Coordinates of C-alpha atoms and ligand atoms in Angstrom, one line a residue:
X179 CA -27.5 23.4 5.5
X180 CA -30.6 23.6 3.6
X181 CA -28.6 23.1 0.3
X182 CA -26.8 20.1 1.5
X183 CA -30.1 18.2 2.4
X184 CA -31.3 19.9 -1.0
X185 CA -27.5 17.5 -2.8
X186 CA -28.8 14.7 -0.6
X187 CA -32.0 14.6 -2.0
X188 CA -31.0 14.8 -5.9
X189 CA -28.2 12.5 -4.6
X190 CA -31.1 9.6 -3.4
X191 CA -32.7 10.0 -6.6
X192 CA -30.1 9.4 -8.5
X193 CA -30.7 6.0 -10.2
X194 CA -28.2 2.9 -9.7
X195 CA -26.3 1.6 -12.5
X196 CA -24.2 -1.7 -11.7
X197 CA -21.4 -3.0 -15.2
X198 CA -19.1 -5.4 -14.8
X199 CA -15.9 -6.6 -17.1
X200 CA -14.3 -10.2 -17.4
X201 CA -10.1 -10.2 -16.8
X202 CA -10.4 -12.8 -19.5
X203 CA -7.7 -11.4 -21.3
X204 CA -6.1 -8.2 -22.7
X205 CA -8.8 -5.3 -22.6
X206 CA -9.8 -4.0 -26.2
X207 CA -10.7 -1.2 -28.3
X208 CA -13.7 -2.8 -28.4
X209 CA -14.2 -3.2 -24.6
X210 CA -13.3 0.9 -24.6
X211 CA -15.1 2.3 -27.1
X212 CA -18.3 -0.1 -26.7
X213 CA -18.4 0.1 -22.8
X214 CA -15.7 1.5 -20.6
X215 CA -15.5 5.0 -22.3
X216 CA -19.1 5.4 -21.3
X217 CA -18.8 3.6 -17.8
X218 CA -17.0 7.0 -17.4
X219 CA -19.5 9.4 -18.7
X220 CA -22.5 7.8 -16.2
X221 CA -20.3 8.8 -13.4
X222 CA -21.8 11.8 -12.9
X223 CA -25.4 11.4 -13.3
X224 CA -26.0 8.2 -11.6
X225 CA -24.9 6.0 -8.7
X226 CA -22.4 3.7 -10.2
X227 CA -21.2 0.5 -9.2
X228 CA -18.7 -1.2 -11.3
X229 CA -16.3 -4.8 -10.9
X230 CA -13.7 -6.6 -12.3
X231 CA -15.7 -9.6 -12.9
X232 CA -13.0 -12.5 -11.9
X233 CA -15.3 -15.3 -11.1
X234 CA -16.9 -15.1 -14.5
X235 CA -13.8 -15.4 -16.1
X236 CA -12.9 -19.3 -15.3
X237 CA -15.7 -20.7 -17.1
X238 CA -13.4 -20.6 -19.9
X239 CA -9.9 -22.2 -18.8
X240 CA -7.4 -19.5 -17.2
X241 CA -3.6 -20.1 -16.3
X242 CA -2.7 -18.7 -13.0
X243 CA 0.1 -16.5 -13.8
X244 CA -2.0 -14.8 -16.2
X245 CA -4.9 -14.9 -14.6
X246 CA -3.4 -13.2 -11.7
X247 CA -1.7 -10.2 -13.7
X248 CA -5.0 -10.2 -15.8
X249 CA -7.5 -9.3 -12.6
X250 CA -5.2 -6.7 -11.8
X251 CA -4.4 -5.0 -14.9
X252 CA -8.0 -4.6 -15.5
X253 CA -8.8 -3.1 -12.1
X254 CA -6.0 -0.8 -13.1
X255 CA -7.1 -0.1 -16.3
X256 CA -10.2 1.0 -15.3
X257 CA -8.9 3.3 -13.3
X258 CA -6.9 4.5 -15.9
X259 CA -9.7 5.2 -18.3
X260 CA -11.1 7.2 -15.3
X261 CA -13.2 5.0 -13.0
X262 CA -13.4 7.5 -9.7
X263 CA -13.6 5.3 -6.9
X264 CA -14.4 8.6 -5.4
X265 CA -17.4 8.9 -7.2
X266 CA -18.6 5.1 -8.2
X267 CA -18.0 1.8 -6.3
X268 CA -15.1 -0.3 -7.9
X269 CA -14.3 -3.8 -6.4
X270 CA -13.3 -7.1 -7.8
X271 CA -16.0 -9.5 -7.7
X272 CA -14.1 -12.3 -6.2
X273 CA -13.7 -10.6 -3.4
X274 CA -17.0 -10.1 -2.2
X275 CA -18.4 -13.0 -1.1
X276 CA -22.2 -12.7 -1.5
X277 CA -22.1 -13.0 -5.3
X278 CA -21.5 -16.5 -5.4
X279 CA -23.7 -17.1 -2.4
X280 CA -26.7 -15.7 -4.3
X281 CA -25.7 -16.7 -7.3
X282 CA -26.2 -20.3 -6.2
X283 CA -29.2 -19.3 -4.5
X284 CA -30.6 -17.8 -8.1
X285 CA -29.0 -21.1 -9.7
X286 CA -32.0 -22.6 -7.8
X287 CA -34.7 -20.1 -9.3
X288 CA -33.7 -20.8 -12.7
X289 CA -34.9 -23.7 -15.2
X290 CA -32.4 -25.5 -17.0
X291 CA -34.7 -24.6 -20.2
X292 CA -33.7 -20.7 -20.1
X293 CA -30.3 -21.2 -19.7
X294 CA -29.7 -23.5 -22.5
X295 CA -31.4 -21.1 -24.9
X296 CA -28.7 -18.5 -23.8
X297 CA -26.8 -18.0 -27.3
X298 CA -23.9 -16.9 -25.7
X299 CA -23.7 -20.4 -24.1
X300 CA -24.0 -22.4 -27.4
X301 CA -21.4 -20.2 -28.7
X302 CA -18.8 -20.7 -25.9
X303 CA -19.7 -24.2 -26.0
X304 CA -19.1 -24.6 -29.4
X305 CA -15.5 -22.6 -29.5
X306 CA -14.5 -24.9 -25.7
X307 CA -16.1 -28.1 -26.7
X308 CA -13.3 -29.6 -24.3
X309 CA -14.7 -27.6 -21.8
X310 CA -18.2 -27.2 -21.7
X311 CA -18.3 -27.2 -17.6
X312 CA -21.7 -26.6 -15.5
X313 CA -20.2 -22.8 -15.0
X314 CA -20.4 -21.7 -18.6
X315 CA -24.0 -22.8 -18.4
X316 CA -24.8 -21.4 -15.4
X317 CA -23.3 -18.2 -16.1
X318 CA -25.8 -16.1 -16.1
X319 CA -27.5 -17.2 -12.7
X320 CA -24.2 -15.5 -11.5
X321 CA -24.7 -12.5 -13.5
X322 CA -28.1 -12.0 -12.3
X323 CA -26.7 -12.1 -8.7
X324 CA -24.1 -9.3 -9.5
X325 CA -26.8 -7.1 -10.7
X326 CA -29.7 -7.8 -7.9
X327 CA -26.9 -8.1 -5.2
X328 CA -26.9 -3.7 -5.4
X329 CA -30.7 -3.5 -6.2
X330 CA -29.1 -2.0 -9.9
X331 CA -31.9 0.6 -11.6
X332 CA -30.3 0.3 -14.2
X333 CA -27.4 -2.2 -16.7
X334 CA -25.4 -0.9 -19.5
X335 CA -24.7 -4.0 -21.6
X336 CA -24.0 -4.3 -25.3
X337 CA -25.8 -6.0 -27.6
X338 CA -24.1 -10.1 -26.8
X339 CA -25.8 -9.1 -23.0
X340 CA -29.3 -8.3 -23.7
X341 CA -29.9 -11.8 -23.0
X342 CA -28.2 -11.9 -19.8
X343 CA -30.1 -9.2 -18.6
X344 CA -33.3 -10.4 -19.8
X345 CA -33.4 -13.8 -18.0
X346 CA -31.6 -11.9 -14.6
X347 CA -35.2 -10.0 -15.0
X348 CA -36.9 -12.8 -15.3
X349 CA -35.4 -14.4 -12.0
X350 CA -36.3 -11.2 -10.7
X351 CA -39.9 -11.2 -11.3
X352 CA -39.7 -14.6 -10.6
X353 CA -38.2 -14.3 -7.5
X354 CA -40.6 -11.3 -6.3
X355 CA -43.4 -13.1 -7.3
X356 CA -42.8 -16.3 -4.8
X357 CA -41.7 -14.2 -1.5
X358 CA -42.8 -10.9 -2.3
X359 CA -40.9 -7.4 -4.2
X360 CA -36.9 -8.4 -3.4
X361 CA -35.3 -7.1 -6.1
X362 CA -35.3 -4.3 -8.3
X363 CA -36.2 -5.4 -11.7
X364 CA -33.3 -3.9 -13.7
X365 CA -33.7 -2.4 -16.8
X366 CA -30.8 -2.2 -19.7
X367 CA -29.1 1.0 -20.0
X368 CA -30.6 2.8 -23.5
X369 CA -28.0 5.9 -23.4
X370 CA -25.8 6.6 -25.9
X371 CA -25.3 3.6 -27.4
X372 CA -21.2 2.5 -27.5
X373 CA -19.7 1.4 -30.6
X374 CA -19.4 -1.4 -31.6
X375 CA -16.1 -2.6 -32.8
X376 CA -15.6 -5.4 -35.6
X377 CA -12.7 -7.5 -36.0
X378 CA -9.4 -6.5 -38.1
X379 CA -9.9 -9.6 -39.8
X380 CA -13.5 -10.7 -39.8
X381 CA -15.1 -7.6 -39.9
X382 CA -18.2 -9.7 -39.5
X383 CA -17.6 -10.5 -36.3
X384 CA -16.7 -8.6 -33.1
X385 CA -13.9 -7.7 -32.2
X386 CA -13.5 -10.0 -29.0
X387 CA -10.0 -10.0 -26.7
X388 CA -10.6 -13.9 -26.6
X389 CA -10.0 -14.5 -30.4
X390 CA -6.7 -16.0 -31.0
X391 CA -5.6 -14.0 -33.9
X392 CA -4.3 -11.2 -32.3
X393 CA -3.9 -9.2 -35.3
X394 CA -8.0 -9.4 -35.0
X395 CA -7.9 -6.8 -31.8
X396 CA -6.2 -3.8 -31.1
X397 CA -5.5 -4.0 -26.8
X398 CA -6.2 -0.4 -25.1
X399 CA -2.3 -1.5 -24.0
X400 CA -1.0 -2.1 -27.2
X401 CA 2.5 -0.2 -28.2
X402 CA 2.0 2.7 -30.8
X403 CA 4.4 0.2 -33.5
X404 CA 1.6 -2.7 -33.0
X405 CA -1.6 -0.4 -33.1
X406 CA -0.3 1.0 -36.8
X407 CA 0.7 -2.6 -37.7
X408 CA -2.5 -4.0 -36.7
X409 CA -4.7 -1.4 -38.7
X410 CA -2.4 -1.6 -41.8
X411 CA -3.0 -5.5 -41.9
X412 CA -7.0 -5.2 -41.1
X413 CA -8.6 -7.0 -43.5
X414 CA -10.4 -4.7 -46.4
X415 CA -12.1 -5.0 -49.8
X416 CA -11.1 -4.4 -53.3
X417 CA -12.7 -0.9 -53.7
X418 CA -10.8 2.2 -52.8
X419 CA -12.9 5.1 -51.7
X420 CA -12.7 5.9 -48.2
X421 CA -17.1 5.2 -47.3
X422 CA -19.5 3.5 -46.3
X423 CA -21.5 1.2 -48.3
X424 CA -22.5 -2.4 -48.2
X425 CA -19.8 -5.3 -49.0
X426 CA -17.2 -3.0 -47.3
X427 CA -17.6 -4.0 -44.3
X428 CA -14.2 -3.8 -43.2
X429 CA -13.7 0.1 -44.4
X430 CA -17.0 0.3 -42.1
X431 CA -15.7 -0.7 -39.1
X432 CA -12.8 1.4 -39.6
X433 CA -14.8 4.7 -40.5
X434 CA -16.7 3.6 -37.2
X435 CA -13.8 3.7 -35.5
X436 CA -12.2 6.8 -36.7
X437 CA -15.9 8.3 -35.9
X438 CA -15.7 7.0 -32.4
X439 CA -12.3 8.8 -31.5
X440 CA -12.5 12.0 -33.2
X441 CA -15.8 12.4 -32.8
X442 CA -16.4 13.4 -36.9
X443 CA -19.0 11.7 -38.6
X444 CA -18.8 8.7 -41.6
X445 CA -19.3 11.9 -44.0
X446 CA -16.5 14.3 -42.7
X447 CA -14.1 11.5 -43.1
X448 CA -15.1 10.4 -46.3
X449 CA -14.2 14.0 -47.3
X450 CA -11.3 14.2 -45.8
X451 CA -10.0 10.9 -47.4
X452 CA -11.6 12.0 -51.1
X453 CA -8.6 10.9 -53.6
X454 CA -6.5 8.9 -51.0
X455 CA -6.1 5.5 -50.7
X456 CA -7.1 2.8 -48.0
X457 CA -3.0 2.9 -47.1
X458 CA -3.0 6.5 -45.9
X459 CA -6.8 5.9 -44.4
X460 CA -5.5 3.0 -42.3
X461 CA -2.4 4.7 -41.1
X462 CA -4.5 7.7 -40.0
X463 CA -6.9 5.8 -38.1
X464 CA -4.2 3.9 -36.5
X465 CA -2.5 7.5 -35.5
X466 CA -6.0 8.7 -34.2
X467 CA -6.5 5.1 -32.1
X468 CA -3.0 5.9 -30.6
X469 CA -3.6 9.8 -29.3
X470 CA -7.3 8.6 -28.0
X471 CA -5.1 5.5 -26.0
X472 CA -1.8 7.7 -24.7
X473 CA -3.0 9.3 -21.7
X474 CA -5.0 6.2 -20.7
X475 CA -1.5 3.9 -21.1
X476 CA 0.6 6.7 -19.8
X477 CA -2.1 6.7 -16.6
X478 CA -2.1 2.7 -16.7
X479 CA 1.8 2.4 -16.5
X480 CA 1.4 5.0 -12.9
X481 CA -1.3 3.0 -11.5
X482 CA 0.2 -0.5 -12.3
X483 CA 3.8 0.5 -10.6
X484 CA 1.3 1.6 -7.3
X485 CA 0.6 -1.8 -6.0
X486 CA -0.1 0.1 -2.5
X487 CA -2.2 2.2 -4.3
X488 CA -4.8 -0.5 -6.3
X489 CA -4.6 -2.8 -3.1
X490 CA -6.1 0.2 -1.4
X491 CA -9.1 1.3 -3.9
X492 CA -10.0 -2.6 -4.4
X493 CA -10.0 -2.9 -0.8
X494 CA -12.1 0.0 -0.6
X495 CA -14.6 -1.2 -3.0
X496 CA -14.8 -4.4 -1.5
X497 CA -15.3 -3.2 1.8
X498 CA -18.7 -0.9 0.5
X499 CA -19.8 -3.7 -2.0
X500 CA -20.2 -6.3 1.2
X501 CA -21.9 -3.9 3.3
X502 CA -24.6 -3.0 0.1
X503 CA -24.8 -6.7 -1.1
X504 CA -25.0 -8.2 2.2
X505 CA -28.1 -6.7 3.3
X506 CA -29.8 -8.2 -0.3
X507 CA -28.6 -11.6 0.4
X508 CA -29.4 -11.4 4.5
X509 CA -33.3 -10.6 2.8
X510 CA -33.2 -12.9 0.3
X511 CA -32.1 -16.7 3.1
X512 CA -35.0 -14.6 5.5
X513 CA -37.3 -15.5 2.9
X514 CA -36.4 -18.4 1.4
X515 CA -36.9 -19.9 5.2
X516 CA -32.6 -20.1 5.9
X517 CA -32.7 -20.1 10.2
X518 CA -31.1 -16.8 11.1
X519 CA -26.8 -16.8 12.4
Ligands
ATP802 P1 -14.7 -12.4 -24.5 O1 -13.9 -12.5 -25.8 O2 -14.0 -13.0 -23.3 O3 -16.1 -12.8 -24.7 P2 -15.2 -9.6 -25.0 O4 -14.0 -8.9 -25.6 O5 -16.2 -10.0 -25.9 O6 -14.7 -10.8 -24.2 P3 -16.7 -8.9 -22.6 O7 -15.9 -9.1 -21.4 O8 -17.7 -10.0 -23.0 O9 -15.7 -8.7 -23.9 O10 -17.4 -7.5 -22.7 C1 -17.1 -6.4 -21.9 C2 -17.9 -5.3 -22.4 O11 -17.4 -4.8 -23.6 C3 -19.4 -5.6 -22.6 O12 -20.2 -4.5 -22.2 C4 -19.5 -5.7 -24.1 O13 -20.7 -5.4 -24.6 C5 -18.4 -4.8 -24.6 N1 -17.8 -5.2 -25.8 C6 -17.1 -6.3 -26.0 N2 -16.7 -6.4 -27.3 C7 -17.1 -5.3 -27.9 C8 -17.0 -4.8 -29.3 N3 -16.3 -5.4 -30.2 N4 -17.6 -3.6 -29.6 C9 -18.2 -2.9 -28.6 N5 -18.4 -3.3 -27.4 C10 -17.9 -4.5 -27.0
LTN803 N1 -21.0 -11.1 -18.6 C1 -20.5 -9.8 -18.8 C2 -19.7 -9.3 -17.7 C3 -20.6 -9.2 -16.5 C4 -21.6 -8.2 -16.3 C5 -22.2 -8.5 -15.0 C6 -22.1 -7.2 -17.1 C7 -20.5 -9.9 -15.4 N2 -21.5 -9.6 -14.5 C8 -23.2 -7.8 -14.5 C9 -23.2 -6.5 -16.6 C10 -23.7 -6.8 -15.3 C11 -19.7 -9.8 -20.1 O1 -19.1 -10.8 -20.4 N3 -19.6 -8.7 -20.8

């Protein structure tokens, strides 16, 4: 008994740690080696709460189909990497309500000014100037809402969401500071830091699973054939040797990578590619991208022939994520001045 309260106690302490993913496309090695592979590792040491995040996605134009068979495929690709819902909270954000009940709530507790220095926004604004629709801007009034929704200690986020997270602090203090403490003031996840992944063919930019080039990405899903082909064709320079150095930034990113699924370092490799050529280098980190993905696609191709089976844990999730949210939103309209149900 006594050691049961003793796991409840550690088990309160534990800190909260809320991540979210947009279904805005195929999943990349980007995606899995910057976040999801370490989603997985926090699993253990904190309280996690993770979501597909669906309603994010249309601020860039979706097709149905697609859309539909993207939502799912991530939720069961996270699972595949080795989301527990045993062990974290795993829902898809469209189906639980409060977030875009805050959100527009928080939409009213942030100035126009912050979000239109968000750079993500003058990006995505730039690339869908056909589209530049009132969500894209307001964006990150919904993020914030995911994130206060659970009371989150804590947000791991790479480097393009530092931003986000900033201003959903700042709505936080904000918000505290008119009606009293609210919300928890997150703070961004400082852990090991994921890597991050350049494209195949711009090594100056990320690798992103919205870039049309598709030989730019390598998809956790993609065949074993298309991972080799993708690497062979990824974009180097005109020097040979196999390390890192400046002006070889494509050879970087590909030493990163090969670091990131053996676990060697940029020095090990270089020795282990002294005298051979960026050919055989680019084969070898294709083979090595391949054994990291196998048992996730092997796991992906169980989960996505178990519709039964995901309709239950996102049900689940759901289910838990109203019951935590709701009680942050039912404090938030009591002090704004909403009249009670
Ligand atoms: P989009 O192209 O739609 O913007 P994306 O591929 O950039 O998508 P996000 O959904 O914005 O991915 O990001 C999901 C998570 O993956 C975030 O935590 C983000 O920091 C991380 N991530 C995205 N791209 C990379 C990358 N190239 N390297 C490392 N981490 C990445
Ligand atoms: N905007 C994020 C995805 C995202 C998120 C969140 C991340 C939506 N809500 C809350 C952390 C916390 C992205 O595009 N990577």
């Amino acid at each position: 008994m006594q050691e049961a309260n003793k796991e409840n106690e550690i088990n309160e302490r534990k800190k909260r740690i809320f991540s979210a993913i947009q279904p805005s496309g195929t999943i990349t090695l980007g995606n899995y080696l910057g976040a999801l592979r370490n989603w997985v590792n926090l699993q253990n040491d904190y309280e996690c709460i993770f979501a597909v995040a669906d309603l994010h996605a249309i601020t860039v134009r979706q097709d149905p189909k697609a859309f539909k068979k993207n939502i799912l495929e991530a939720y069961a690709l996270l699972l595949a990497c080795g989301i527990d819902t045993d062990k974290s909270m795993f829902f898809i954000q469209s189906h639980v309500h409060t977030h875009a009940e805050l959100a527009w709530l928080l939409n009213c507790y942030t100035q126009f000014g912050e979000l239109s220095r968000m750079t993500q926004f003058k990006d995505k604004s730039q690339k869908h100037a056909d589209n530049v629709n009132a969500g894209l801007f307001t964006y990150p009034s919904l993020m914030a809402a995911d994130i206060l929704l659970y009371q989150a200690d804590l947000v791991p986020v790479g480097a393009d969401q530092v931003q986000h997270l900033e201003l959903t602090r700042n709505i936080a203090e904000r918000f505290n500071g008119v009606y009293g403490k609210t919300f928890t003031v997150p703070d961004a996840y400082v852990g090991t830091v994921g890597a991050r992944v350049m494209s195949l063919q711009n090594p100056m930019k990320k690798m992103s699973k919205s870039d049309e080039n598709v030989n730019a990405w390598v998809a956790v899903l993609d065949k074993p054939e298309t991972i080799i082909k993708k690497f062979k064709r990824a974009v180097t320079d005109s020097d040979s040797k196999v390390c890192i150095g400046e002006g070889k930034d494509g050879i970087n990113n590909l030493i990163g990578i090969m670091s990131a699924v053996t676990g060697k370092t940029a020095d090990e490799i270089t020795e282990e590619f002294e005298g051979k050529g960026y050919g055989d280098f680019k084969n070898a980190v294709g083979e090595a991208v391949i054994e990291e993905l196998r048992p996730i696609q092997k796991k992906f191709s169980e989960y996505i022939g178990d519709k039964a089976y995901l309709e239950e844990q996102y049900r689940k999730g759901a289910e838990s994520a109203l019951k935590l949210s709701q009680r942050t939103l039912d404090k938030v309209m009591k002090k704004i001045g909403y009249l009670p149900k």
